[in-house]
Amino acid sequence: MHCFRFPHSIKTSHTKMRNPSFFSSFFFLLLLSHKVTCDSHCDPIEASDVDRVQFAMNLEFLEAEFFLQGSLGQGLDSFAPYLAQGGPPPVGGAKANLDPVTYRIIEEFGYQEVGHLRAIYTRIGGIRRPLLNLSAQNFEAIFDQAVGHKLQPPFNPYRSTVNYLLASYLIPYVGLVGYVGTIPRLETYNSKSLVASLLGVESGQDAVLRTLLYARADEKVVPYNMTVADFTGRLSGLRNKLAMCGLKEGIMVPKELGAENRTTSNVLSAEVDSLSYSRTPPEMLRIIYGSGSEYKPGGFYPDGGNGRIAQSFLKKD
């Protein structure tokens, strides 16, 4: 478990930022992380390979439904309904107003997530699709929580390309860091090879999304008086606050946190040694539930996640 520590050499007066607005966003993120300590909330959990991989299906279902709905206006039930294992259809998803390039990317991501679900189902065994909340109102609540006030008009992820990319920033990254944390805990070759292959694609998806956002970092998100960098900084801060285990993301950083202390970009999410961050299942649940507690479902999962790991926390509530 890698806990964030403030670098001894941070000198904010000499750190060149790409955009002044990012300066406030980054230190908002740091202030949130400063309140976080690494304790038992951040310890790895004990679980079987099957349970660990099936836990990841909760995120794969979310990604599949969000990307398919956003690009095609249809979900998993239109492409591979058997993978849902009788789980309820998601609520609130919609086709997004995407530019042609982003549309093609998100469509590809959606099909990739169907493949991920099928690979797990075939090699490990599947779980029932949990109830998912993809509504604009759910994203509105998340973004309001991230920025610290009610946005007017309410944030709608399906309104534009940049809105959808910002909403996407919330999702694949959580699966990516979850897989990084899972692999060292796996025992069998079958599980390791499967998750390593899943991680490769998840990290690629996250890198593409972060690159698209970084290219727009200084762009104002209409009609708000905030840039893309502002929003990503606030969303990163919220994820770290909810997870309670340190600073683990951001598309822009001061040089003291950049690769070899030579860059302010963090297009590929990494810590000071350019290694991927990891998260445990409880950290992931705190984020995707939006409650800061693995025992209190909500957010994208109104009834909580499925599989033994997620259900074990709900039974303890």
XYZ file of C-alpha atoms in Angstrom:
317
model
C 0.000 0.000 0.000
C 1.499 3.323 -1.074
C 0.347 6.273 1.012
C 0.838 9.800 -0.271
C 3.535 11.874 1.408
C 4.155 15.521 0.688
C 7.478 16.011 -1.100
C 9.972 17.946 1.009
C 10.981 20.059 -1.972
C 7.657 21.565 -3.085
C 8.228 25.258 -3.752
C 4.967 26.642 -5.004
C 6.308 30.089 -5.889
C 8.674 28.555 -8.456
C 6.311 25.954 -9.870
C 5.080 26.890 -13.321
C 1.500 25.916 -13.935
C -0.081 25.562 -17.320
C -3.146 27.454 -16.129
C -3.508 29.587 -12.977
C -6.916 28.065 -12.295
C -5.277 24.656 -11.969
C -3.108 25.965 -9.119
C -6.125 26.347 -6.846
C -7.603 23.020 -7.963
C -4.416 21.107 -7.234
C -3.991 22.539 -3.772
C -7.640 21.909 -3.032
C -6.824 18.278 -3.858
C -3.761 18.360 -1.613
C -5.719 19.815 1.280
C -8.209 16.977 1.021
C -5.407 14.435 0.921
C -3.620 16.080 3.845
C -6.521 15.006 6.065
C -6.114 11.398 4.995
C -4.063 8.927 6.991
C -3.134 5.379 6.093
C -4.703 3.037 8.627
C -6.726 -0.145 8.671
C -9.139 1.426 6.179
C -6.403 1.010 3.577
C -5.253 -2.537 4.340
C -5.642 -5.278 1.699
C -8.474 -7.736 2.215
C -8.437 -11.525 2.206
C -10.390 -13.131 -0.641
C -10.189 -15.917 -3.191
C -9.125 -15.367 -6.782
C -12.664 -15.973 -7.993
C -14.116 -13.420 -5.599
C -11.511 -10.808 -6.528
C -12.074 -11.157 -10.260
C -15.836 -11.257 -9.894
C -15.705 -8.122 -7.776
C -14.155 -6.382 -10.784
C -17.250 -7.245 -12.814
C -19.120 -4.564 -10.898
C -16.898 -1.964 -12.546
C -16.971 -3.728 -15.900
C -20.772 -3.631 -15.916
C -20.697 0.087 -15.149
C -18.215 0.805 -17.925
C -20.035 -1.348 -20.461
C -23.392 0.274 -19.812
C -22.060 3.836 -19.686
C -20.016 3.562 -22.876
C -22.660 1.654 -24.839
C -25.438 3.995 -23.757
C -23.304 7.090 -24.354
C -22.318 6.102 -27.886
C -25.213 3.981 -29.145
C -28.127 4.728 -26.842
C -28.402 1.021 -26.041
C -26.969 -1.094 -23.264
C -25.697 -4.603 -22.629
C -29.157 -6.122 -23.057
C -29.015 -5.214 -26.744
C -25.685 -6.976 -27.330
C -25.135 -9.804 -24.830
C -28.074 -10.008 -22.411
C -26.952 -13.348 -20.998
C -23.968 -11.627 -19.357
C -26.326 -9.671 -17.083
C -27.361 -12.954 -15.429
C -30.873 -11.605 -14.911
C -29.724 -8.405 -13.221
C -31.909 -5.286 -13.565
C -31.321 -2.915 -16.481
C -29.550 0.346 -15.596
C -31.564 3.507 -15.106
C -30.951 6.915 -16.625
C -28.465 6.161 -19.399
C -28.684 8.193 -22.610
C -26.951 8.713 -25.920
C -24.459 11.560 -25.569
C -23.924 14.461 -27.940
C -20.422 13.418 -29.022
C -18.160 14.637 -31.800
C -17.391 11.960 -34.452
C -13.933 11.015 -33.133
C -15.033 10.717 -29.519
C -18.104 8.773 -30.609
C -15.932 6.153 -32.317
C -13.635 5.896 -29.304
C -16.469 5.477 -26.814
C -18.252 2.978 -29.063
C -15.058 0.910 -29.205
C -14.698 1.129 -25.432
C -18.271 -0.118 -25.042
C -17.646 -3.186 -27.184
C -14.379 -3.812 -25.326
C -16.251 -3.887 -22.031
C -18.656 -6.483 -23.423
C -15.584 -8.570 -24.234
C -14.231 -8.081 -20.727
C -17.470 -9.281 -19.169
C -17.570 -12.292 -21.482
C -13.937 -13.189 -20.708
C -14.573 -13.152 -16.950
C -17.873 -15.004 -17.348
C -16.209 -17.692 -19.457
C -12.993 -18.184 -17.492
C -14.054 -17.456 -13.906
C -17.833 -17.353 -13.784
C -20.106 -14.345 -13.712
C -22.131 -12.430 -11.173
C -25.544 -10.842 -11.545
C -25.478 -7.306 -12.945
C -26.119 -4.868 -10.099
C -28.602 -2.028 -10.423
C -26.742 0.909 -11.970
C -27.682 4.582 -11.844
C -26.431 6.334 -14.973
C -28.855 9.235 -14.718
C -27.849 12.825 -15.326
C -29.107 13.533 -11.803
C -26.587 11.113 -10.310
C -23.712 12.765 -12.171
C -25.100 16.150 -11.170
C -24.861 15.176 -7.496
C -21.294 13.893 -7.933
C -20.111 17.036 -9.697
C -21.832 19.297 -7.152
C -20.061 17.392 -4.376
C -16.737 17.685 -6.200
C -16.882 21.459 -6.755
C -18.409 22.195 -3.363
C -21.554 23.952 -4.570
C -24.589 23.416 -6.762
C -23.752 23.959 -10.413
C -26.167 26.028 -12.462
C -27.374 24.744 -14.803
C -27.064 21.211 -13.406
C -24.177 19.217 -14.877
C -25.357 16.817 -17.587
C -22.813 14.247 -18.817
C -24.745 13.617 -22.020
C -24.913 17.284 -23.077
C -21.580 17.563 -24.909
C -18.309 15.828 -25.706
C -16.364 17.581 -22.969
C -19.070 16.833 -20.384
C -19.057 13.165 -21.335
C -15.263 12.986 -21.154
C -15.337 14.557 -17.686
C -17.958 12.038 -16.589
C -15.852 9.230 -18.073
C -12.924 10.452 -15.961
C -14.841 9.088 -12.974
C -15.143 5.507 -14.177
C -12.354 3.525 -15.950
C -9.664 4.892 -13.640
C -11.275 3.211 -10.639
C -11.200 -0.138 -12.433
C -7.593 0.406 -13.506
C -6.240 1.045 -10.012
C -8.358 -1.822 -8.734
C -6.716 -4.253 -11.138
C -3.263 -2.963 -10.161
C -4.121 -3.745 -6.548
C -5.607 -7.129 -7.414
C -2.827 -8.778 -9.414
C -0.285 -9.127 -6.558
C -2.972 -10.861 -4.484
C -3.892 -13.486 -7.068
C -2.635 -17.069 -6.791
C -3.504 -18.964 -9.970
C -2.082 -18.514 -13.449
C -5.574 -18.388 -14.952
C -6.554 -15.434 -12.775
C -3.267 -13.613 -13.188
C -3.230 -13.904 -16.974
C -6.855 -12.803 -17.230
C -6.498 -9.756 -14.986
C -3.199 -8.738 -16.583
C -4.932 -8.729 -19.957
C -7.875 -6.759 -18.573
C -5.507 -4.272 -16.977
C -3.748 -3.675 -20.283
C -6.940 -2.504 -21.964
C -8.292 -0.616 -18.944
C -5.061 1.354 -18.651
C -5.225 2.110 -22.363
C -8.774 3.415 -22.052
C -7.825 5.599 -19.108
C -4.797 6.970 -20.985
C -6.928 7.893 -23.996
C -9.497 9.673 -21.842
C -6.837 11.525 -19.878
C -5.102 12.569 -23.115
C -8.351 13.940 -24.545
C -8.943 15.859 -21.326
C -5.356 17.109 -21.110
C -5.627 18.490 -24.647
C -8.581 20.535 -23.376
C -7.087 21.400 -19.991
C -7.362 25.179 -20.423
C -10.754 25.062 -22.112
C -13.692 26.555 -20.223
C -16.504 24.090 -19.643
C -19.563 25.954 -20.903
C -21.491 27.477 -19.185
C -19.411 27.194 -15.997
C -16.571 29.472 -14.999
C -14.267 26.493 -14.627
C -11.769 24.840 -16.960
C -11.371 21.165 -17.726
C -8.303 21.146 -15.457
C -10.376 22.686 -12.658
C -12.978 19.956 -12.939
C -10.491 17.085 -13.126
C -8.647 18.448 -10.105
C -11.863 18.644 -8.119
C -13.000 15.199 -9.199
C -9.618 13.745 -8.235
C -9.888 15.442 -4.881
C -13.326 13.965 -4.311
C -12.165 10.453 -5.191
C -9.254 10.740 -2.786
C -11.474 12.116 -0.045
C -14.011 9.308 -0.439
C -11.381 6.542 -0.654
C -9.574 7.844 2.462
C -6.183 6.435 1.448
C -4.146 9.265 -0.006
C -3.639 11.208 -3.218
C -3.625 8.896 -6.225
C -4.452 10.829 -9.384
C -4.715 14.110 -11.352
C -3.986 15.011 -14.987
C -1.749 17.922 -13.970
C 0.718 18.178 -11.103
C 3.556 20.453 -9.946
C 6.967 19.360 -11.231
C 7.842 17.937 -7.825
C 5.208 15.254 -8.455
C 5.755 14.859 -12.209
C 7.823 12.238 -13.997
C 11.405 12.648 -12.796
C 10.336 16.039 -11.420
C 10.504 17.406 -14.974
C 6.892 17.657 -16.100
C 3.639 19.159 -14.903
C 1.623 16.723 -17.017
C 0.285 13.488 -15.583
C -1.340 12.116 -18.720
C -0.510 8.579 -17.627
C -1.627 8.375 -14.035
C 1.403 7.563 -11.898
C 3.096 8.284 -8.596
C 6.491 9.939 -8.129
C 8.393 6.916 -9.458
C 6.014 6.636 -12.429
C 4.408 3.469 -11.081
C 0.664 2.920 -11.263
C -1.411 3.547 -8.171
C -3.478 0.761 -6.649
C -6.667 0.611 -4.642
C -8.330 -2.061 -2.542
C -11.956 -3.188 -2.976
C -13.122 -1.137 0.046
C -11.497 1.997 -1.398
C -13.215 1.367 -4.712
C -16.596 0.871 -3.064
C -16.247 4.111 -1.116
C -15.715 5.934 -4.396
C -18.335 4.315 -6.606
C -20.970 4.426 -3.853
C -20.205 8.119 -3.395
C -20.718 7.689 0.338
C -17.141 7.297 1.549
C -18.195 3.992 3.123
C -18.065 0.476 1.746
C -21.089 -0.245 3.930
C -23.363 2.433 2.440
C -24.397 1.910 -1.188
C -25.469 4.758 -3.409
C -24.105 6.749 -6.313
C -23.698 4.461 -9.308
C -24.874 1.456 -7.235
C -28.132 2.263 -5.402
C -28.416 -1.278 -4.027
C -24.679 -1.933 -3.763
C -22.374 -4.184 -5.760
C -22.733 -7.922 -6.298
C -20.400 -10.822 -5.610
C -19.109 -12.069 -2.272
C -16.763 -9.147 -1.565
C -19.230 -6.332 -2.115
C -22.065 -8.218 -0.460
C -19.957 -9.048 2.589
C -19.734 -5.356 3.487
C -23.450 -4.815 3.015
C -24.228 -7.693 5.364
C -22.104 -6.078 8.075
C -24.017 -2.800 7.955
